[in-house]
Tab-separated table of C-alpha atoms in Angstrom:
chain	number	residue	atom	x	y	z
A	58	MET	CA	-6.140	54.508	39.694
A	59	SER	CA	-8.706	51.935	38.916
A	60	THR	CA	-8.623	48.875	36.751
A	61	SER	CA	-11.582	46.818	35.767
A	62	ALA	CA	-10.081	43.369	35.410
A	63	ASP	CA	-10.195	40.898	38.282
A	64	PRO	CA	-6.995	38.811	38.204
A	65	ASP	CA	-8.116	36.622	41.094
A	66	ARG	CA	-11.364	35.342	39.697
A	67	HIS	CA	-11.765	31.584	39.519
A	68	PRO	CA	-10.824	29.776	36.295
A	69	PRO	CA	-13.408	27.888	34.292
A	70	GLU	CA	-13.951	24.264	35.177
A	71	PRO	CA	-11.587	21.936	33.246
A	72	GLY	CA	-13.250	20.804	30.047
A	73	GLY	CA	-15.921	23.509	30.303
A	74	SER	CA	-16.414	26.349	27.873
A	75	LEU	CA	-14.988	29.808	28.451
A	76	PRO	CA	-17.200	32.889	28.831
A	77	ALA	CA	-18.228	34.194	25.432
A	78	PRO	CA	-16.137	37.168	24.293
A	79	SER	CA	-17.729	40.543	23.719
A	80	PRO	CA	-19.107	40.849	20.189
A	81	PRO	CA	-16.823	42.897	17.928
A	82	GLN	CA	-17.910	46.015	16.119
A	83	GLY	CA	-18.484	45.245	12.460
A	84	ASP	CA	-17.516	42.119	10.600
A	85	ASP	CA	-13.788	42.402	11.321
A	86	PRO	CA	-12.814	42.900	14.986
A	87	PHE	CA	-9.428	44.166	13.824
A	88	ALA	CA	-10.809	46.681	11.321
A	89	VAL	CA	-10.221	49.579	13.719
A	90	PRO	CA	-7.238	50.372	15.977
A	91	PHE	CA	-7.060	48.364	19.183
A	92	TRP	CA	-7.648	51.380	21.399
A	93	ARG	CA	-10.971	52.082	19.624
A	94	GLN	CA	-12.401	48.588	19.951
A	95	ARG	CA	-15.458	48.104	22.114
A	96	GLY	CA	-14.703	47.326	25.735
A	97	TRP	CA	-10.910	47.662	25.518
A	98	ARG	CA	-9.540	51.085	24.538
A	99	PHE	CA	-6.097	49.738	23.615
A	100	ALA	CA	-3.240	52.184	23.635
A	101	ALA	CA	-0.344	50.026	22.489
A	102	GLY	CA	0.191	47.302	19.922
A	103	PHE	CA	2.637	45.453	22.145
A	104	LEU	CA	-0.148	44.861	24.676
A	105	ALA	CA	-2.319	43.172	22.068
A	106	ALA	CA	-0.816	39.752	22.726
A	107	ALA	CA	-2.444	39.785	26.161
A	108	LEU	CA	-5.498	42.002	25.783
A	109	VAL	CA	-6.878	41.351	22.310
A	110	LEU	CA	-6.739	37.652	23.036
A	111	SER	CA	-9.908	37.820	25.111
A	112	LEU	CA	-11.731	38.881	21.930
A	113	LEU	CA	-10.694	35.760	20.081
A	114	SER	CA	-13.290	33.035	19.774
A	115	LEU	CA	-12.341	30.365	22.287
A	116	ALA	CA	-15.879	29.970	23.561
A	117	THR	CA	-16.567	26.872	21.494
A	118	ARG	CA	-13.243	25.143	22.120
A	119	GLU	CA	-13.245	22.335	24.638
A	120	ASP	CA	-9.770	20.976	24.052
A	121	THR	CA	-7.063	21.410	26.655
A	122	PRO	CA	-4.986	24.575	26.026
A	123	PRO	CA	-1.674	23.559	24.441
A	124	LEU	CA	1.407	23.558	26.596
A	125	LEU	CA	4.831	24.637	25.419
A	126	GLU	CA	5.960	21.447	23.710
A	127	THR	CA	7.126	23.374	20.658
A	128	ALA	CA	9.435	25.664	22.628
A	129	SER	CA	13.139	24.979	22.358
A	130	ALA	CA	15.244	23.100	24.916
A	131	PRO	CA	14.954	24.250	28.542
A	132	GLY	CA	15.938	27.892	28.890
A	133	PRO	CA	17.921	29.690	31.601
A	134	LEU	CA	14.951	30.043	33.946
A	135	THR	CA	13.641	26.491	33.572
A	136	ARG	CA	16.931	24.783	34.411
A	137	ALA	CA	18.038	24.102	37.970
A	138	ALA	CA	19.594	27.000	39.897
A	139	SER	CA	23.375	27.103	39.675
A	140	ASP	CA	24.236	27.799	43.307
A	141	THR	CA	22.882	28.522	46.783
A	142	SER	CA	21.804	32.013	45.692
A	143	GLY	CA	19.039	30.439	43.631
A	144	ARG	CA	20.023	32.440	40.567
A	145	PRO	CA	20.618	30.743	37.194
A	146	ALA	CA	24.178	30.426	35.906
A	147	GLY	CA	25.616	33.740	34.749
A	148	CYS	CA	23.059	35.874	36.596
A	149	ALA	CA	24.300	38.130	39.388
A	150	THR	CA	22.781	41.473	40.372
A	151	ASP	CA	23.107	44.037	43.145
A	152	ASP	CA	19.934	43.534	45.153
A	153	ASP	CA	20.621	46.005	47.972
A	154	ASP	CA	18.476	48.920	46.793
A	155	ARG	CA	15.012	48.209	48.223
A	156	ALA	CA	13.739	51.792	48.017
A	157	THR	CA	10.509	52.485	46.149
A	158	PRO	CA	11.577	54.114	42.866
A	159	ALA	CA	10.943	57.861	42.704
A	160	ALA	CA	12.813	58.308	39.407
A	161	PRO	CA	14.175	56.136	36.582
A	162	PRO	CA	17.561	54.529	37.303
A	163	PRO	CA	20.518	56.730	36.302
A	164	ASP	CA	21.785	54.135	33.824
A	165	VAL	CA	18.455	53.539	32.050
A	166	HIS	CA	18.585	53.300	28.276
A	167	TRP	CA	16.118	52.144	25.672
A	168	ARG	CA	15.978	49.066	23.490
A	169	THR	CA	13.513	48.313	20.710
A	170	ILE	CA	11.712	44.955	20.918
A	171	GLY	CA	9.151	44.104	18.259
A	172	GLY	CA	8.735	47.761	17.373
A	173	THR	CA	8.333	48.864	20.996
A	174	ARG	CA	10.936	50.842	22.951
A	175	VAL	CA	11.482	49.409	26.429
A	176	PRO	CA	13.625	50.648	29.330
A	177	VAL	CA	16.595	48.510	30.361
A	178	SER	CA	19.408	48.980	32.871
A	179	LYS	CA	22.858	47.473	33.357
A	180	THR	CA	22.289	47.362	37.109
A	181	ALA	CA	18.556	46.514	37.426
A	182	GLY	CA	18.229	44.358	34.308
A	183	PRO	CA	17.813	42.608	32.098
A	184	THR	CA	21.518	41.806	32.186
A	185	GLN	CA	21.415	38.536	30.209
A	186	SER	CA	19.926	37.292	26.958
A	187	SER	CA	19.349	33.753	25.724
A	188	GLY	CA	17.884	33.748	22.240
A	189	PRO	CA	14.661	35.787	22.439
A	190	VAL	CA	14.629	35.771	26.259
A	191	LEU	CA	15.936	38.914	27.979
A	192	TRP	CA	16.373	37.978	31.623
A	193	CYS	CA	18.244	38.410	34.929
A	194	PHE	CA	16.510	41.286	36.700
A	195	ALA	CA	17.584	42.592	40.095
A	196	ARG	CA	15.534	41.338	43.020
A	197	THR	CA	14.637	44.914	43.842
A	198	PRO	CA	11.685	47.252	43.249
A	199	MET	CA	13.390	48.677	40.155
A	200	GLY	CA	14.142	45.196	38.855
A	201	ALA	CA	10.445	44.340	39.117
A	202	VAL	CA	9.466	47.557	37.308
A	203	LEU	CA	11.772	46.786	34.385
A	204	ALA	CA	10.614	43.158	34.161
A	205	ALA	CA	7.007	44.364	33.951
A	206	HIS	CA	7.926	46.480	30.917
A	207	VAL	CA	10.299	44.144	29.092
A	208	ILE	CA	8.588	40.747	29.344
A	209	PRO	CA	5.205	41.665	27.765
A	210	ALA	CA	6.951	43.481	24.914
A	211	GLN	CA	8.660	40.237	23.911
A	212	MET	CA	5.329	38.521	23.297
A	213	THR	CA	5.030	39.967	19.779
A	214	SER	CA	8.364	38.439	18.713
A	215	ALA	CA	8.783	35.183	16.822
A	216	GLY	CA	10.303	33.633	19.955
A	217	TRP	CA	7.314	34.359	22.189
A	218	ARG	CA	6.913	30.684	23.137
A	219	ALA	CA	10.352	30.585	24.736
A	220	VAL	CA	9.572	33.823	26.559
A	221	ALA	CA	6.268	32.412	27.845
A	222	ARG	CA	7.992	29.211	28.965
A	223	ASP	CA	10.758	31.021	30.875
A	224	GLN	CA	9.168	34.282	31.988
A	225	VAL	CA	5.499	33.556	32.726
A	226	VAL	CA	4.593	31.656	35.903
A	227	ALA	CA	3.429	28.138	35.021
A	228	GLY	CA	-0.202	27.190	35.560
A	229	PHE	CA	-3.676	27.462	34.064
A	230	GLY	CA	-3.264	31.152	33.252
A	231	ARG	CA	-0.097	30.565	31.265
A	232	ASP	CA	-1.586	27.604	29.391
A	233	LEU	CA	-4.582	29.708	28.427
A	234	PHE	CA	-2.379	32.608	27.344
A	235	VAL	CA	-0.383	30.251	25.115
A	236	SER	CA	-3.582	28.904	23.576
A	237	GLN	CA	-4.864	32.417	22.886
A	238	ARG	CA	-1.561	33.810	21.640
A	239	ASP	CA	-1.181	30.832	19.323
A	240	SER	CA	-4.430	31.893	17.633
A	241	LEU	CA	-3.101	35.371	16.896
A	242	SER	CA	-1.107	35.999	13.731
A	243	ASP	CA	2.334	37.581	14.142
A	244	ALA	CA	1.736	39.452	10.903
A	245	ARG	CA	-1.531	40.879	12.213
A	246	LEU	CA	0.165	42.161	15.367
A	247	LYS	CA	2.717	44.035	13.272
A	248	THR	CA	0.034	45.989	11.400
A	249	HIS	CA	-0.949	48.049	14.439
A	250	LYS	CA	0.682	51.219	15.704
A	251	ASN	CA	2.619	50.946	18.928
A	252	GLY	CA	2.040	53.103	21.949
A	253	SER	CA	4.896	54.081	24.226
A	254	TYR	CA	5.765	53.578	27.863
A	255	ALA	CA	5.411	56.944	29.605
A	256	GLY	CA	5.671	56.186	33.321
A	257	PHE	CA	5.084	53.766	36.173
A	258	VAL	CA	4.112	53.323	39.808
A	259	LEU	CA	5.199	50.445	42.007
A	260	ALA	CA	1.809	49.655	43.541
A	261	ASP	CA	2.982	46.791	45.731
A	262	TYR	CA	6.317	45.098	46.436
A	263	SER	CA	7.924	42.295	48.410
A	264	PRO	CA	10.940	40.149	47.496
A	265	GLU	CA	8.462	37.442	46.449
A	266	ALA	CA	5.841	39.424	44.485
A	267	ALA	CA	5.148	42.841	43.000
A	268	THR	CA	2.495	44.824	41.160
A	269	VAL	CA	3.524	47.525	38.709
A	270	ASP	CA	1.111	50.105	37.295
A	271	GLU	CA	2.243	51.306	33.873
A	272	LEU	CA	1.343	54.556	32.124
A	273	ILE	CA	1.084	54.224	28.353
A	274	ARG	CA	0.690	56.943	25.779
A	275	SER	CA	-1.312	55.934	22.731
A	276	PRO	CA	-0.201	56.895	19.208
A	277	GLU	CA	-3.065	59.392	19.130
A	278	GLY	CA	-2.044	61.107	22.356
A	279	PRO	CA	-4.295	59.963	25.255
A	280	TYR	CA	-2.872	58.189	28.273
A	281	TYR	CA	-3.930	54.804	29.641
A	282	SER	CA	-2.823	52.665	32.566
A	283	THR	CA	-2.607	48.948	33.195
A	284	SER	CA	-1.295	46.742	36.009
A	285	VAL	CA	1.190	43.883	35.731
A	286	ARG	CA	1.623	41.312	38.476
A	287	LEU	CA	4.974	39.610	38.988
A	288	GLU	CA	6.302	36.752	41.058
A	289	TRP	CA	9.865	35.814	41.980
A	290	SER	CA	10.204	32.305	40.570
A	291	GLY	CA	13.117	30.211	39.358
A	292	GLY	CA	15.644	32.885	40.286
A	293	ASP	CA	14.104	35.827	38.426
A	294	TRP	CA	11.010	37.985	38.062
A	295	LYS	CA	8.215	36.448	36.002
A	296	ILE	CA	4.780	37.638	34.937
A	297	LYS	CA	1.960	36.205	37.061
A	298	PRO	CA	-0.921	35.821	34.574
A	299	ALA	CA	-4.581	36.103	35.480
A	300	ASN	CA	-6.771	33.020	35.258
A	301	ASP	CA	-8.246	34.359	32.005
A	302	GLY	CA	-4.796	34.287	30.377
A	303	GLY	CA	-4.183	38.039	30.568
A	304	LEU	CA	-0.656	39.207	31.296
A	305	HIS	CA	-1.990	42.512	32.629
A	306	THR	CA	-5.284	44.186	33.403
A	307	GLU	CA	-7.605	45.923	30.971
A	308	LEU	CA	-6.489	49.450	30.134
A	309	SER	CA	-8.033	52.356	32.015
A	310	SER	CA	-8.164	55.905	30.689
A	311	GLU	CA	-5.967	58.459	32.484
A	312	SER	CA	-6.451	62.227	32.379
A	313	GLY	CA	-2.722	62.890	32.561
A	314	THR	CA	0.554	61.860	34.139
A	315	ASP	CA	-0.054	62.910	37.754
A	316	GLY	CA	0.930	60.262	40.263
A	317	PHE	CA	3.303	58.408	37.947
A	318	VAL	CA	7.090	58.319	37.856
A	319	LEU	CA	7.832	59.488	34.314
A	320	TRP	CA	10.412	57.879	32.066
A	321	LYS	CA	11.284	61.309	30.607
A	322	VAL	CA	11.412	60.201	26.973
């Protein structure tokens, strides 16, 4: 499958202006559903926190993107590791299954986060929660797949700052995401229909990094795909954002479900 975003492109020079966003259709860029907006074709409201943000007007801002000063005290993934395993206190998983997933885990069940149903597993994760942060994923291909689904869904919750602090790899991309997400109203996010996770493909995997392609079904029926990059950092899987602040690539239209492992929901 193809995606049109380039997560490895160079960031803007510090202090310089960002590329101008595409002009919206009409006076209100949110007047139509996300998946009908020019240049995006959104299929799910829970992806808006990463994708719609590029439409927001940051082109004239020259201030440094805000860091996470307003997040609460250090969370489980920003504190020092508890032992030689490198995992935070209370986090222990079975990391022996390194096979590429050909089916959902037998113990998968579904949890609703911010109006979106996400797959979770007692064996692959997340096995721990600290406030709004659902964490402790297995260091396995299936653990990476579940992290790629769960972490972005939490970005529409009131505790998104804590999630960004603990579950997005620190750097320019994260700072820019925080700046963009801070400009987006929580109330506005809740007005849009949610799509649903339909399937996945593990495009690339190592114990240090992974790329997960996700199949999403829009509320109106069509399928779309997007890619999420992850990195093993601080004893757990975290989202590796692009230099433009995106937590995943732009959505691409899919003709069906061929080639994906289906969640069977």
